[in-house]
Amino acid sequence: MALQLPQGSACSRSPQPRVATPQSPPEPPNPSCRLCAGPPPPRAPEPATASLTALTYRDKFVIICLNIFEYGLKQQEKRRLELDTFTACVQEAVQENREQGKLRIAKFEEKHLLSLSAIRDESDLASMEARIVAYSEDITELSSVLMTLEMQLVEQLEETINMFERNIIDLVGLFVENVQSLYPFLRGRGWEALLGPGLTLATTLLPASRGLGRRLHA
C-alpha cells in the first residue's frame, strides 16, 4: 500500500511515481514540503558581546562594577594630575617670591655693608645721628618691601587654592553623579531576588521602627 501525503501538501519532488506529459508546465515547489525547501539556511553568527538584557543579574552586576572601577581609576588619574599641577604652582610662586626677597636683602646689605662701622667711627654726634636716621629709613623701606612681597604671595596662593578647590569639587561631583546614575541598574529585580524575604521584611519594619522612635522621643 503506497503512502499518501495529506491533502494540500502534494509535492512534485515527492518520491511517489507520477506520469508527466511534456505539455504540462512544471509545478512550482511547495514551501510546506521539506524536500522542496532543502536544507535550512545557516544561522547568523551571534555577536561577540551579548547585550545586558541577555545576561543574568550576577553578570550585569559584575560588568557594571568593573565599569565603575575603571571609571574611578581614570578619575583618580585626573585628580592626581590636578594635585600635581597645584603643587607645582605653589612651589613656583614660593620660590619666585623667595628669590625676590633675597635680591632685595642683598641690595640692602651691599649698600649698608660699612654703615655700622662708619657709625661707630663717627666722632661728630650730629653726623652720627644723621647716619642712624638714614639707616633706619632704609631698614623700614626694606621691611615694607618684604611685607609687600609676602602679601603678594598670600594673594597668589589664595587664588591658586580656590581654583584648585573648585576643580577638585567639580571632578568629585561629576564622578559621584555618574556613579550614582548606575545604582538603579544594580538595584533591580535581581537585587530583590538575591536578598529574598529579608528585603521585604526590612522595608516593612523600617518605617514602623522610625515611627515608634518618634513616639518614644515625643
Short mmCIF file of C-alpha atoms in Angstrom, two decimals:
data_model
loop_
_atom_site.label_atom_id
_atom_site.label_comp_id
_atom_site.label_asym_id
_atom_site.label_seq_id
_atom_site.Cartn_x
_atom_site.Cartn_y
_atom_site.Cartn_z
CA MET A 1 0.00 0.00 0.00
CA ALA A 2 1.56 3.30 -1.12
CA LEU A 3 1.89 6.18 1.37
CA GLN A 4 -0.30 9.20 0.65
CA LEU A 5 0.58 12.75 1.51
CA PRO A 6 -2.07 14.84 3.24
CA GLN A 7 -4.30 16.92 1.03
CA GLY A 8 -2.78 20.29 0.15
CA SER A 9 0.81 19.13 0.74
CA ALA A 10 1.48 17.25 -2.51
CA CYS A 11 4.91 17.90 -3.94
CA SER A 12 6.30 17.40 -7.40
CA ARG A 13 9.60 16.23 -5.87
CA SER A 14 7.91 13.56 -3.76
CA PRO A 15 9.30 10.06 -4.21
CA GLN A 16 5.81 8.84 -5.37
CA PRO A 17 5.68 7.86 -9.09
CA ARG A 18 3.95 10.39 -11.33
CA VAL A 19 3.44 10.44 -15.10
CA ALA A 20 4.02 13.87 -16.57
CA THR A 21 3.32 14.90 -20.15
CA PRO A 22 5.74 17.16 -21.98
CA GLN A 23 2.96 19.76 -22.45
CA SER A 24 2.24 20.16 -18.72
CA PRO A 25 4.22 23.02 -17.11
CA PRO A 26 6.40 22.14 -14.14
CA GLU A 27 4.64 22.53 -10.85
CA PRO A 28 6.06 25.19 -8.52
CA PRO A 29 7.77 23.90 -5.38
CA ASN A 30 5.57 23.65 -2.34
CA PRO A 31 7.01 25.64 0.58
CA SER A 32 5.39 23.26 3.06
CA CYS A 33 7.36 20.33 1.71
CA ARG A 34 10.67 19.52 3.37
CA LEU A 35 12.10 18.05 0.17
CA CYS A 36 11.36 21.25 -1.74
CA ALA A 37 12.59 23.57 0.96
CA GLY A 38 16.01 21.99 1.01
CA PRO A 39 18.50 22.36 3.86
CA PRO A 40 17.75 25.13 6.38
CA PRO A 41 19.67 28.39 5.95
CA PRO A 42 22.73 28.83 8.17
CA ARG A 43 22.20 30.75 11.37
CA ALA A 44 23.57 34.23 11.65
CA PRO A 45 26.63 34.40 13.89
CA GLU A 46 25.87 35.69 17.36
CA PRO A 47 27.51 38.96 18.39
CA ALA A 48 30.72 38.70 20.35
CA THR A 49 29.37 40.71 23.26
CA ALA A 50 25.90 39.93 24.45
CA SER A 51 23.64 42.77 25.47
CA LEU A 52 22.86 43.39 29.10
CA THR A 53 19.31 42.20 28.58
CA ALA A 54 20.56 38.71 27.71
CA LEU A 55 22.77 38.45 30.81
CA THR A 56 21.93 37.29 34.29
CA TYR A 57 21.74 39.67 37.21
CA ARG A 58 25.10 38.47 38.51
CA ASP A 59 26.76 39.13 35.13
CA LYS A 60 25.19 42.58 34.91
CA PHE A 61 26.33 43.38 38.44
CA VAL A 62 29.93 42.34 37.68
CA ILE A 63 30.05 44.30 34.40
CA ILE A 64 28.69 47.47 35.97
CA CYS A 65 31.07 47.18 38.93
CA LEU A 66 34.03 46.75 36.57
CA ASN A 67 32.94 49.83 34.62
CA ILE A 68 32.69 51.81 37.86
CA PHE A 69 36.16 50.60 38.90
CA GLU A 70 37.77 51.55 35.57
CA TYR A 71 36.00 54.91 35.56
CA GLY A 72 37.21 55.51 39.12
CA LEU A 73 40.81 54.83 38.08
CA LYS A 74 40.55 57.36 35.25
CA GLN A 75 39.05 59.98 37.54
CA GLN A 76 41.74 59.29 40.13
CA GLU A 77 44.38 59.96 37.49
CA LYS A 78 42.70 63.28 36.66
CA ARG A 79 42.66 64.28 40.33
CA ARG A 80 46.31 63.28 40.68
CA LEU A 81 47.27 65.47 37.71
CA GLU A 82 45.28 68.33 39.20
CA LEU A 83 47.08 67.89 42.52
CA ASP A 84 50.48 67.77 40.82
CA THR A 85 49.69 70.97 38.92
CA PHE A 86 48.57 72.68 42.12
CA THR A 87 51.73 71.62 43.98
CA ALA A 88 53.97 72.82 41.14
CA CYS A 89 52.21 76.20 41.02
CA VAL A 90 52.56 76.68 44.78
CA GLN A 91 56.25 75.77 44.77
CA GLU A 92 56.92 78.05 41.80
CA ALA A 93 55.17 81.01 43.48
CA VAL A 94 57.01 80.47 46.77
CA GLN A 95 60.37 80.11 45.04
CA GLU A 96 59.86 83.25 42.93
CA ASN A 97 58.83 85.26 45.99
CA ARG A 98 61.82 83.97 47.92
CA GLU A 99 64.23 84.97 45.15
CA GLN A 100 62.81 88.49 45.03
CA GLY A 101 63.20 88.81 48.80
CA LYS A 102 66.79 87.59 48.65
CA LEU A 103 67.57 90.11 45.92
CA ARG A 104 66.18 92.98 47.99
CA ILE A 105 68.14 91.91 51.07
CA ALA A 106 71.35 91.53 49.04
CA LYS A 107 70.99 95.08 47.69
CA PHE A 108 70.41 96.39 51.21
CA GLU A 109 73.48 94.59 52.56
CA GLU A 110 75.59 95.82 49.67
CA LYS A 111 74.53 99.41 50.31
CA HIS A 112 74.97 99.34 54.09
CA LEU A 113 77.87 96.93 54.41
CA LEU A 114 80.09 99.50 56.14
CA SER A 115 77.33 101.59 57.70
CA LEU A 116 77.67 100.17 61.22
CA SER A 117 81.44 100.57 61.21
CA ALA A 118 81.08 104.12 59.90
CA ILE A 119 78.60 104.95 62.65
CA ARG A 120 80.92 103.58 65.33
CA ASP A 121 83.88 105.53 63.96
CA GLU A 122 81.91 108.76 63.61
CA SER A 123 83.10 111.38 66.08
CA ASP A 124 80.56 114.05 65.27
CA LEU A 125 77.29 113.44 67.11
CA ALA A 126 75.12 115.24 64.58
CA SER A 127 76.64 113.29 61.69
CA MET A 128 76.19 110.05 63.64
CA GLU A 129 72.51 110.79 64.23
CA ALA A 130 72.01 111.59 60.54
CA ARG A 131 73.57 108.28 59.56
CA ILE A 132 71.36 106.42 62.06
CA VAL A 133 68.21 108.09 60.70
CA ALA A 134 69.13 107.23 57.11
CA TYR A 135 69.94 103.68 58.12
CA SER A 136 66.62 103.33 59.93
CA GLU A 137 64.70 104.64 56.91
CA ASP A 138 66.38 102.07 54.66
CA ILE A 139 65.52 99.32 57.14
CA THR A 140 61.89 100.45 57.22
CA GLU A 141 61.78 100.52 53.43
CA LEU A 142 63.27 97.02 53.22
CA SER A 143 60.75 95.73 55.75
CA SER A 144 57.89 97.30 53.79
CA VAL A 145 59.14 95.72 50.55
CA LEU A 146 59.44 92.28 52.14
CA MET A 147 55.95 92.57 53.65
CA THR A 148 54.57 93.58 50.24
CA LEU A 149 56.16 90.51 48.67
CA GLU A 150 54.68 88.39 51.46
CA MET A 151 51.18 89.77 50.85
CA GLN A 152 51.53 89.18 47.12
CA LEU A 153 52.48 85.58 47.83
CA VAL A 154 49.47 85.14 50.12
CA GLU A 155 47.11 86.50 47.44
CA GLN A 156 48.63 84.27 44.77
CA LEU A 157 48.37 81.19 46.98
CA GLU A 158 44.80 82.03 47.98
CA GLU A 159 43.74 82.36 44.35
CA THR A 160 45.53 79.14 43.43
CA ILE A 161 43.99 77.25 46.35
CA ASN A 162 40.49 78.46 45.47
CA MET A 163 40.93 77.41 41.86
CA PHE A 164 42.25 74.01 42.93
CA GLU A 165 39.32 73.56 45.31
CA ARG A 166 36.79 74.35 42.57
CA ASN A 167 38.44 71.95 40.14
CA ILE A 168 38.53 69.12 42.69
CA ILE A 169 34.90 69.72 43.69
CA ASP A 170 33.86 69.60 40.03
CA LEU A 171 35.80 66.39 39.40
CA VAL A 172 34.49 64.66 42.52
CA GLY A 173 30.92 65.86 41.90
CA LEU A 174 30.97 64.59 38.32
CA PHE A 175 32.38 61.24 39.46
CA VAL A 176 29.76 60.80 42.20
CA GLU A 177 26.94 61.83 39.87
CA ASN A 178 27.97 59.37 37.16
CA VAL A 179 28.43 56.52 39.64
CA GLN A 180 25.08 57.20 41.30
CA SER A 181 23.40 57.07 37.90
CA LEU A 182 24.47 53.41 37.67
CA TYR A 183 22.92 52.44 41.01
CA PRO A 184 19.43 51.80 39.56
CA PHE A 185 20.94 49.13 37.31
CA LEU A 186 22.36 47.40 40.39
CA ARG A 187 19.13 47.63 42.38
CA GLY A 188 16.81 45.66 40.10
CA ARG A 189 14.70 42.57 40.38
CA GLY A 190 17.85 40.55 40.82
CA TRP A 191 18.62 42.58 43.94
CA GLU A 192 15.27 41.68 45.48
CA ALA A 193 15.67 38.05 44.45
CA LEU A 194 19.16 37.97 45.93
CA LEU A 195 18.07 39.29 49.32
CA GLY A 196 14.79 37.41 49.31
CA PRO A 197 12.28 37.88 52.10
CA GLY A 198 14.77 39.79 54.23
CA LEU A 199 14.49 42.83 51.95
CA THR A 200 10.71 42.84 52.14
CA LEU A 201 10.79 42.44 55.91
CA ALA A 202 13.34 45.24 56.30
CA THR A 203 11.40 47.66 54.09
CA THR A 204 8.27 46.86 56.08
CA LEU A 205 9.76 47.20 59.56
CA LEU A 206 11.96 50.25 58.91
CA PRO A 207 9.15 52.86 58.63
CA ALA A 208 7.38 51.31 61.62
CA SER A 209 10.54 51.47 63.75
CA ARG A 210 11.08 55.11 62.80
CA GLY A 211 7.52 55.96 63.82
CA LEU A 212 7.97 54.13 67.12
CA GLY A 213 11.19 56.04 67.79
CA ARG A 214 9.50 59.38 67.17
CA ARG A 215 6.68 58.46 69.57
CA LEU A 216 9.18 57.43 72.27
CA HIS A 217 11.14 60.67 71.96
CA ALA A 218 7.95 62.78 71.93
#
